[in-house]
Coordinates of C-alpha atoms in Angstrom, one line a residue:
M1 CA 11.4 11.6 -14.4
G2 CA 10.9 11.8 -17.7
R3 CA 13.4 13.8 -20.5
V4 CA 14.1 15.4 -23.5
E5 CA 17.4 14.3 -25.1
D6 CA 18.3 17.2 -27.7
G7 CA 21.7 18.7 -29.7
G8 CA 23.6 16.5 -27.0
T9 CA 22.0 18.1 -23.9
T10 CA 19.8 16.6 -21.4
E11 CA 16.6 18.1 -19.7
E12 CA 14.4 16.9 -17.3
L13 CA 10.6 17.4 -17.8
E14 CA 8.2 18.6 -14.9
D15 CA 5.6 21.0 -15.9
W16 CA 3.7 18.3 -18.0
D17 CA -0.3 18.9 -18.2
P18 CA -2.2 15.7 -17.1
G19 CA -5.1 16.6 -18.9
T20 CA -3.4 16.0 -22.1
S21 CA -0.6 13.3 -23.8
A22 CA 1.4 15.7 -24.9
L23 CA 4.7 16.3 -23.1
P24 CA 6.1 19.7 -23.8
A25 CA 9.9 19.9 -24.1
P26 CA 12.2 22.9 -23.1
G27 CA 11.9 25.9 -25.0
I28 CA 9.1 24.9 -27.5
K29 CA 5.8 25.9 -28.1
Q30 CA 3.1 24.2 -29.2
G31 CA 2.1 24.8 -33.1
P32 CA -1.6 24.8 -34.2
R33 CA -3.6 21.6 -34.8
E34 CA -4.3 20.6 -38.5
Q35 CA -6.0 18.2 -40.3
T36 CA -5.0 15.6 -42.2
G37 CA -5.1 15.0 -45.9
T38 CA -6.4 10.6 -44.6
G39 CA -5.6 10.2 -41.1
P40 CA -7.4 10.9 -37.5
L41 CA -7.1 14.4 -36.5
S42 CA -3.4 14.8 -34.6
Q43 CA -1.7 17.5 -32.9
K44 CA 0.8 19.3 -34.9
C45 CA 4.6 18.4 -33.6
W46 CA 6.1 21.0 -30.7
E47 CA 8.5 23.3 -32.2
P48 CA 11.8 24.9 -30.8
E49 CA 11.0 28.2 -29.6
P50 CA 13.8 30.5 -30.5
D51 CA 16.4 31.3 -27.6
A52 CA 13.4 30.0 -25.0
P53 CA 14.8 28.9 -21.3
S54 CA 14.6 25.7 -20.6
Q55 CA 11.3 24.5 -18.6
P56 CA 11.1 21.2 -17.1
G57 CA 8.1 19.0 -16.9
P58 CA 7.3 15.8 -15.5
A59 CA 7.3 12.4 -17.1
L60 CA 4.0 10.2 -18.1
W61 CA 4.6 6.6 -18.1
S62 CA 7.0 4.0 -16.1
R63 CA 9.4 0.9 -17.7
G64 CA 11.3 1.0 -20.3
R65 CA 12.2 4.0 -22.7
A66 CA 11.1 4.6 -25.8
R67 CA 11.1 6.7 -29.4
T68 CA 9.5 7.1 -31.8
Q69 CA 12.3 5.5 -33.8
A70 CA 12.3 2.5 -31.9
L71 CA 8.5 2.2 -32.8
A72 CA 9.4 2.9 -36.2
G73 CA 11.9 -0.7 -36.2
G74 CA 14.4 2.4 -37.4
S75 CA 12.5 3.7 -40.0
S76 CA 12.7 7.9 -39.6
L77 CA 10.6 10.3 -38.9
Q78 CA 10.4 11.3 -42.3
Q79 CA 8.7 8.0 -43.2
L80 CA 6.2 8.3 -40.4
D81 CA 5.5 11.6 -41.6
P82 CA 6.0 11.8 -45.7
E83 CA 4.1 15.0 -45.9
N84 CA 6.8 16.9 -43.3
T85 CA 3.7 17.7 -41.3
G86 CA 5.2 16.9 -38.0
F87 CA 2.9 14.7 -36.7
I88 CA 1.3 11.8 -36.8
G89 CA -2.1 9.9 -36.1
A90 CA -3.2 8.1 -32.8
D91 CA -4.2 4.8 -35.4
T92 CA -0.5 4.4 -37.1
F93 CA 0.2 5.1 -33.4
A94 CA -1.1 2.7 -32.1
G95 CA -0.2 0.2 -34.8
L96 CA 3.3 0.5 -34.0
V97 CA 2.4 0.4 -30.4
H98 CA 1.0 -3.0 -30.3
S99 CA 3.3 -4.5 -33.6
H100 CA 6.6 -4.1 -31.9
E101 CA 7.4 -5.5 -29.1
L102 CA 8.7 -2.9 -25.7
P103 CA 10.1 -3.5 -22.5
L104 CA 6.9 -2.2 -21.1
D105 CA 4.1 -4.4 -19.7
P106 CA 0.7 -5.5 -21.4
A107 CA -1.3 -3.1 -19.5
K108 CA 1.0 -0.1 -19.2
L109 CA 1.0 -0.8 -23.3
D110 CA -2.9 -0.9 -22.8
M111 CA -2.7 2.6 -20.6
L112 CA -0.5 4.4 -23.4
V113 CA -2.8 3.7 -26.4
A114 CA -6.0 4.6 -24.5
L115 CA -4.7 7.7 -23.3
A116 CA -3.9 8.5 -27.2
Q117 CA -7.5 7.7 -28.3
S118 CA -9.1 9.2 -25.5
N119 CA -7.1 12.5 -26.7
E120 CA -7.6 11.7 -30.2
R121 CA -11.3 12.0 -29.8
Q122 CA -10.9 15.3 -27.8
G123 CA -9.0 17.0 -30.7
H124 CA -5.7 16.5 -29.5
G125 CA -4.1 13.9 -30.9
V126 CA -1.3 12.1 -30.6
L127 CA 1.9 14.2 -29.9
V128 CA 5.7 13.1 -31.2
R129 CA 8.8 15.0 -31.7
G130 CA 9.0 16.8 -35.9
P131 CA 11.6 16.3 -37.3
H132 CA 12.7 19.6 -36.4
S133 CA 12.3 18.7 -32.8
G134 CA 14.5 15.9 -32.1
P135 CA 13.6 12.6 -30.6
C136 CA 10.8 12.0 -28.4
P137 CA 11.1 12.0 -24.7
Q138 CA 12.2 9.0 -22.8
I139 CA 10.3 7.1 -20.3
S140 CA 10.2 7.7 -17.0
S141 CA 12.1 4.3 -15.2
K142 CA 9.3 5.3 -11.7
R143 CA 5.9 5.1 -11.2
S144 CA 5.0 9.1 -10.4
S145 CA 1.2 10.7 -9.1
S146 CA 1.8 12.3 -12.6
F147 CA 1.9 8.3 -14.3
K148 CA -2.0 8.0 -11.9
R149 CA -2.9 11.7 -13.1
A150 CA -2.8 10.5 -16.9
I151 CA -3.9 7.5 -16.5
A152 CA -6.9 8.6 -14.3
N153 CA -7.9 11.4 -17.2
G154 CA -7.6 8.2 -19.5
Q155 CA -9.0 5.4 -17.8
R156 CA -12.4 6.1 -19.8
A157 CA -10.6 4.5 -23.0
L158 CA -9.2 1.9 -21.3
P159 CA -10.2 -1.7 -22.2
R160 CA -13.5 -2.8 -20.6
D161 CA -12.4 -6.1 -19.9
G162 CA -10.9 -6.4 -16.7
L163 CA -8.8 -9.4 -14.9
L164 CA -11.8 -11.5 -14.2
D165 CA -12.1 -12.1 -18.7
E166 CA -8.7 -12.6 -18.1
P167 CA -8.4 -16.3 -20.1
G168 CA -6.0 -19.4 -19.4
L169 CA -4.9 -18.5 -15.3
G170 CA -3.3 -20.9 -13.4
V171 CA -4.0 -21.4 -9.8
Y172 CA -1.3 -18.9 -8.3
K173 CA -2.4 -16.4 -10.8
R174 CA -5.8 -16.4 -10.4
F175 CA -5.0 -16.3 -6.8
V176 CA -2.6 -13.0 -7.6
R177 CA -5.8 -11.9 -9.6
Y178 CA -8.3 -12.7 -6.4
V179 CA -5.9 -10.6 -3.8
A180 CA -6.1 -7.3 -6.3
Y181 CA -9.5 -7.7 -6.0
E182 CA -9.4 -7.7 -2.4
I183 CA -7.2 -4.9 -2.1
L184 CA -6.8 -2.2 -4.7
P185 CA -9.7 -0.2 -5.5
C186 CA -8.8 1.0 -9.5
E187 CA -8.5 -1.0 -12.3
V188 CA -5.8 0.4 -13.6
D189 CA -3.7 -0.4 -10.1
R190 CA -5.8 -4.1 -10.2
R191 CA -4.3 -4.5 -13.6
W192 CA -0.8 -3.0 -13.0
Y193 CA -0.6 -5.1 -9.8
F194 CA -1.7 -8.4 -11.4
Y195 CA 1.2 -7.6 -15.0
R196 CA 3.8 -6.6 -12.7
H197 CA 3.8 -9.2 -9.6
R198 CA 6.5 -11.7 -9.2
S199 CA 6.0 -14.4 -6.6
C200 CA 9.8 -13.6 -5.3
P201 CA 9.8 -12.4 -2.4
P202 CA 7.1 -14.3 -1.5
P203 CA 5.2 -12.6 2.0
V204 CA 7.3 -14.1 4.6
F205 CA 7.0 -11.4 7.4
M206 CA 3.1 -12.2 8.1
A207 CA 3.9 -16.1 8.0
S208 CA 6.3 -16.2 9.7
V209 CA 4.2 -13.9 12.3
T210 CA 2.2 -16.4 12.3
L211 CA 4.2 -19.1 12.9
A212 CA 5.8 -18.3 15.5
Q213 CA 3.0 -17.3 17.3
I214 CA 1.2 -20.9 17.2
I215 CA 4.8 -22.5 18.5
V216 CA 5.2 -20.3 21.4
F217 CA 1.5 -20.9 22.2
L218 CA 1.7 -24.7 21.9
C219 CA 5.2 -24.5 24.2
Y220 CA 3.3 -22.6 26.6
G221 CA 0.2 -25.5 26.6
A222 CA 2.4 -28.4 26.9
R223 CA 3.8 -27.0 29.6
L224 CA 1.5 -25.3 31.4
N225 CA -1.1 -27.9 30.6
K226 CA -3.6 -25.5 29.4
W227 CA -5.1 -24.6 26.4
V228 CA -7.7 -22.2 27.3
L229 CA -7.2 -18.7 29.9
Q230 CA -3.7 -19.2 30.4
T231 CA -3.2 -16.2 32.2
Y232 CA -4.8 -17.5 34.4
H233 CA -1.8 -20.1 35.5
P234 CA 0.3 -18.7 38.5
E235 CA 3.0 -19.4 36.0
Y236 CA 2.2 -17.8 32.8
M237 CA 3.2 -14.0 33.4
K238 CA 6.4 -15.4 34.2
S239 CA 7.7 -15.5 30.8
P240 CA 10.3 -12.9 29.4
L241 CA 7.8 -12.5 26.2
V242 CA 4.8 -10.7 28.1
Y243 CA 5.0 -7.1 29.1
H244 CA 4.5 -6.6 32.5
P245 CA 4.2 -2.9 34.0
G246 CA 6.7 -4.2 36.9
H247 CA 9.0 -5.0 33.8
R248 CA 8.8 -1.9 32.1
A249 CA 12.5 -1.2 31.8
R250 CA 13.1 -4.4 29.7
A251 CA 12.2 -2.6 26.6
W252 CA 12.0 -5.9 24.2
R253 CA 9.0 -6.7 26.0
F254 CA 7.1 -4.1 24.5
L255 CA 6.9 -5.3 21.3
T256 CA 7.7 -9.6 22.1
Y257 CA 3.9 -9.9 24.3
M258 CA 2.7 -10.3 20.5
F259 CA 4.0 -13.8 20.8
M260 CA 1.8 -14.4 23.8
H261 CA -1.7 -15.4 24.2
V262 CA -4.6 -15.4 26.1
G263 CA -5.7 -18.7 25.1
L264 CA -7.0 -21.1 21.8
E265 CA -10.0 -18.2 21.1
Q266 CA -7.2 -15.0 21.2
L267 CA -4.6 -16.7 19.0
G268 CA -6.9 -18.1 16.6
F269 CA -8.8 -15.0 15.8
N270 CA -5.5 -12.7 15.4
A271 CA -3.5 -15.9 13.3
L272 CA -7.1 -16.0 11.0
L273 CA -7.5 -12.1 10.6
Q274 CA -2.9 -12.3 10.1
L275 CA -3.3 -14.2 7.2
M276 CA -6.9 -13.8 5.4
I277 CA -6.1 -9.8 5.4
G278 CA -2.3 -9.3 6.4
V279 CA -1.1 -11.9 3.7
P280 CA -2.6 -10.2 0.6
L281 CA -1.9 -6.9 2.1
E282 CA 1.8 -7.8 2.2
M283 CA 1.4 -9.5 -1.0
V284 CA 0.3 -5.6 -2.7
H285 CA 2.3 -3.4 -0.5
G286 CA 5.3 -5.2 0.0
L287 CA 6.8 -6.3 3.2
L288 CA 8.7 -3.6 4.1
R289 CA 5.4 -0.7 4.3
I290 CA 3.3 -3.8 6.4
S291 CA 5.8 -4.9 8.9
L292 CA 6.1 -0.9 10.0
L293 CA 2.1 -1.1 9.9
Y294 CA 2.3 -4.3 11.9
L295 CA 4.9 -3.8 14.2
A296 CA 3.7 0.1 15.2
G297 CA 0.5 -1.0 16.4
V298 CA 1.9 -3.7 18.5
L299 CA 4.2 -1.1 20.1
A300 CA 1.4 1.6 20.4
G301 CA -0.7 -1.3 22.2
S302 CA 1.7 -2.1 24.7
L303 CA 2.6 1.7 25.5
T304 CA -1.0 3.4 25.4
V305 CA -1.7 0.2 28.2
S306 CA 1.0 1.5 30.6
I307 CA -1.1 5.0 30.2
T308 CA -4.5 4.2 30.3
D309 CA -4.4 1.1 32.2
M310 CA -1.3 1.4 34.3
R311 CA -1.9 -1.9 36.7
A312 CA -2.2 -4.1 33.8
P313 CA -0.1 -6.5 31.9
V314 CA -0.4 -7.1 27.9
V315 CA -0.2 -10.6 26.0
G316 CA -1.8 -10.8 22.1
G317 CA -0.9 -9.2 19.0
S318 CA -4.1 -8.0 18.7
G319 CA -2.0 -4.0 18.4
G320 CA -1.1 -5.1 14.9
V321 CA -3.9 -7.1 13.9
Y322 CA -6.4 -4.3 14.4
A323 CA -3.7 -1.8 13.1
L324 CA -3.8 -4.1 10.1
C325 CA -7.8 -5.2 9.6
S326 CA -8.9 -0.9 10.5
A327 CA -6.5 -0.1 7.9
H328 CA -8.0 -2.0 5.1
L329 CA -10.9 -1.3 6.4
A330 CA -11.3 2.5 6.1
N331 CA -9.9 1.7 3.0
V332 CA -12.4 -0.1 1.5
V333 CA -15.1 2.6 3.6
M334 CA -13.3 5.5 1.5
N335 CA -13.0 3.3 -2.2
W336 CA -16.8 1.8 -1.8
A337 CA -17.3 2.4 -5.6
G338 CA -14.2 0.6 -6.7
M339 CA -13.8 -2.1 -4.3
R340 CA -14.9 -5.3 -6.5
C341 CA -14.5 -7.5 -3.6
P342 CA -17.8 -9.2 -3.8
Y343 CA -20.4 -9.5 -0.9
K344 CA -18.5 -6.1 0.5
L345 CA -21.3 -5.0 2.6
L346 CA -21.8 -8.6 4.4
R347 CA -18.4 -8.8 4.8
M348 CA -17.7 -5.3 6.7
V349 CA -20.6 -6.5 8.7
L350 CA -19.0 -9.3 9.5
A351 CA -15.6 -8.0 9.6
L352 CA -16.7 -5.6 12.1
V353 CA -19.1 -7.8 14.4
C354 CA -16.0 -10.1 15.0
M355 CA -13.5 -7.6 15.9
S356 CA -16.1 -5.7 18.2
S357 CA -16.8 -9.3 19.8
E358 CA -13.4 -10.1 20.4
V359 CA -12.9 -6.6 22.0
G360 CA -15.7 -6.9 24.3
R361 CA -14.0 -9.9 25.5
A362 CA -11.1 -8.6 26.1
V363 CA -13.3 -5.7 28.3
W364 CA -15.1 -8.9 30.0
L365 CA -12.2 -10.2 31.1
R366 CA -10.3 -8.0 32.1
F367 CA -12.9 -6.4 34.7
S368 CA -15.1 -9.8 35.2
P369 CA -12.3 -12.7 35.8
P370 CA -13.8 -16.1 34.9
L371 CA -11.6 -18.1 37.6
P372 CA -9.9 -16.5 40.7
A373 CA -6.2 -14.5 39.5
S374 CA -3.1 -13.2 41.3
G375 CA -3.4 -10.1 39.3
P376 CA -5.1 -7.9 37.2
Q377 CA -5.7 -9.4 33.8
P378 CA -4.4 -8.0 30.4
S379 CA -5.4 -4.3 29.2
F380 CA -7.9 -4.4 26.5
M381 CA -6.3 -1.3 25.6
A382 CA -4.2 -2.4 22.8
H383 CA -7.0 -3.3 20.0
L384 CA -8.5 0.4 20.7
A385 CA -4.6 2.1 20.4
G386 CA -3.9 -0.9 16.9
A387 CA -7.2 0.4 15.7
V388 CA -5.8 4.2 15.8
V389 CA -2.8 3.6 14.2
G390 CA -4.5 1.8 11.4
V391 CA -7.1 4.7 10.5
S392 CA -4.0 7.3 10.6
M393 CA -1.0 5.6 9.7
G394 CA -2.2 2.3 7.6
L395 CA -4.5 4.6 5.6
T396 CA -2.1 6.6 4.4
I397 CA -0.1 4.0 3.7
L398 CA -2.5 1.6 1.7
R399 CA -3.8 4.7 0.1
S400 CA 0.1 5.1 -1.8
Y401 CA 0.2 1.8 -3.7
E402 CA 2.8 1.9 -6.1
E403 CA 3.8 5.6 -4.7
R404 CA 6.7 7.2 -2.4
L405 CA 5.5 7.7 0.9
R406 CA 8.6 10.1 1.7
D407 CA 6.8 12.5 -1.3
Q408 CA 3.6 13.1 0.9
C409 CA 2.5 15.7 3.1
G410 CA 0.1 13.8 4.8
W411 CA 2.8 10.4 5.6
W412 CA 5.1 13.1 7.1
V413 CA 1.7 14.7 9.6
V414 CA 1.2 11.0 10.6
L415 CA 5.1 10.0 11.5
L416 CA 5.3 13.0 13.2
A417 CA 2.4 12.3 15.5
Y418 CA 3.5 8.9 15.8
G419 CA 6.5 10.1 17.3
T420 CA 5.0 12.9 19.8
F421 CA 3.2 10.2 21.0
L422 CA 6.3 7.5 21.6
L423 CA 8.3 10.6 23.0
F424 CA 5.2 10.9 25.2
A425 CA 4.8 7.7 26.3
V426 CA 9.1 6.8 27.6
F427 CA 8.8 10.1 29.6
W428 CA 5.3 8.5 31.4
N429 CA 6.7 5.2 31.5
V430 CA 10.1 6.8 33.3
F431 CA 8.4 9.7 35.5
A432 CA 4.9 8.6 36.0
Y433 CA 4.3 6.0 38.1
D434 CA 6.7 7.4 40.5
L435 CA 4.9 10.7 41.1
L436 CA 1.8 10.0 40.6
G437 CA 2.6 7.2 43.0
A438 CA 0.7 4.2 41.2
H439 CA 0.5 0.7 42.6
I440 CA 1.4 -1.6 40.0
P441 CA 1.7 -5.5 40.9
P442 CA 4.5 -6.9 41.9
P443 CA 6.4 -8.3 39.1
P444 CA 6.2 -12.0 38.7

């Protein structure tokens, strides 16, 4: 939240109009626009209205606190405004911003100046607090939706040079730039991410899950001496990690099945997507959000199988993988014009073909097993459940870059729907099998 300090009191700003760069302060009214003798068109400062009630309004930009005096290097507002008009031109403001070091990212400084210049061209100019109004507002410490609205109103004035024109980048920064263009649909967000990204902490979740899956596969492959279609081995289903309907009471199996795979082909497909899509998503959106999405897809996959395919076991991390992939693909489609990743149409088609082929292979193995088996083969419903989670929960997460999820009504709707599904699935697993008389294969 932005704050205005006036006469020793601090009041929050909330009712700011994102169409202009002006920030109304408590109990103040706007003076008329004037034309200076030499400077560009600017907006007269806000003057206090006697005995006016306090009315809060929002913050513009994040990170750091700036005042007009700080920009001027200790100069008074009288020196900035020798005619005592209470306003300065956009060029003067831009010169102060670029000539002094401020605790703001370079991209944010560009945005700040761009908004000022854009509003000046529209006849608004730059607002500063005048000598009768006290210091100018402080800048908030968090990026908010009002920031994004402000940038959306002024982004036409941003420099046309994108991140692709940044010279002298090292290998890692080029990779960060690649990730920004792969994941984010807006140039403002891409610049924001590029300048604020830090290599610590690294994207450890997806890398750790992939490494654990490979280790488990190698251990079981060496133990069973079988690397393809491992589920046909009679000892495979005895693993304490596999979800089996006969072991529903062992709740950890609803998650740990993601470490087991049918064979090398399924592991290779899932590991490739986790590294190519999951790692960039984690770099941009953070460990907490992406791990939540992945595990939500995994849990929804096993619970959906327990409801719709009651006799089948489940193996593989396809529920989580399809949650990530479907969320990313849906985000690309909904922001098609803004995505700058190369060959996006061809890559979209290839991704859909590969994902559909994997689902088709799982259906074939479920209903037409190529080898004799002692029981039903793993279900394919986890793939579909993961895709549903990705399109709903995942899309909400990916469209909320640098915004609080708890402040969005859509996020709570998605959580309510997911919680309702979990509650229904728990009751189903507790009561439905006995009530319906389902004939499940004996547990191994």
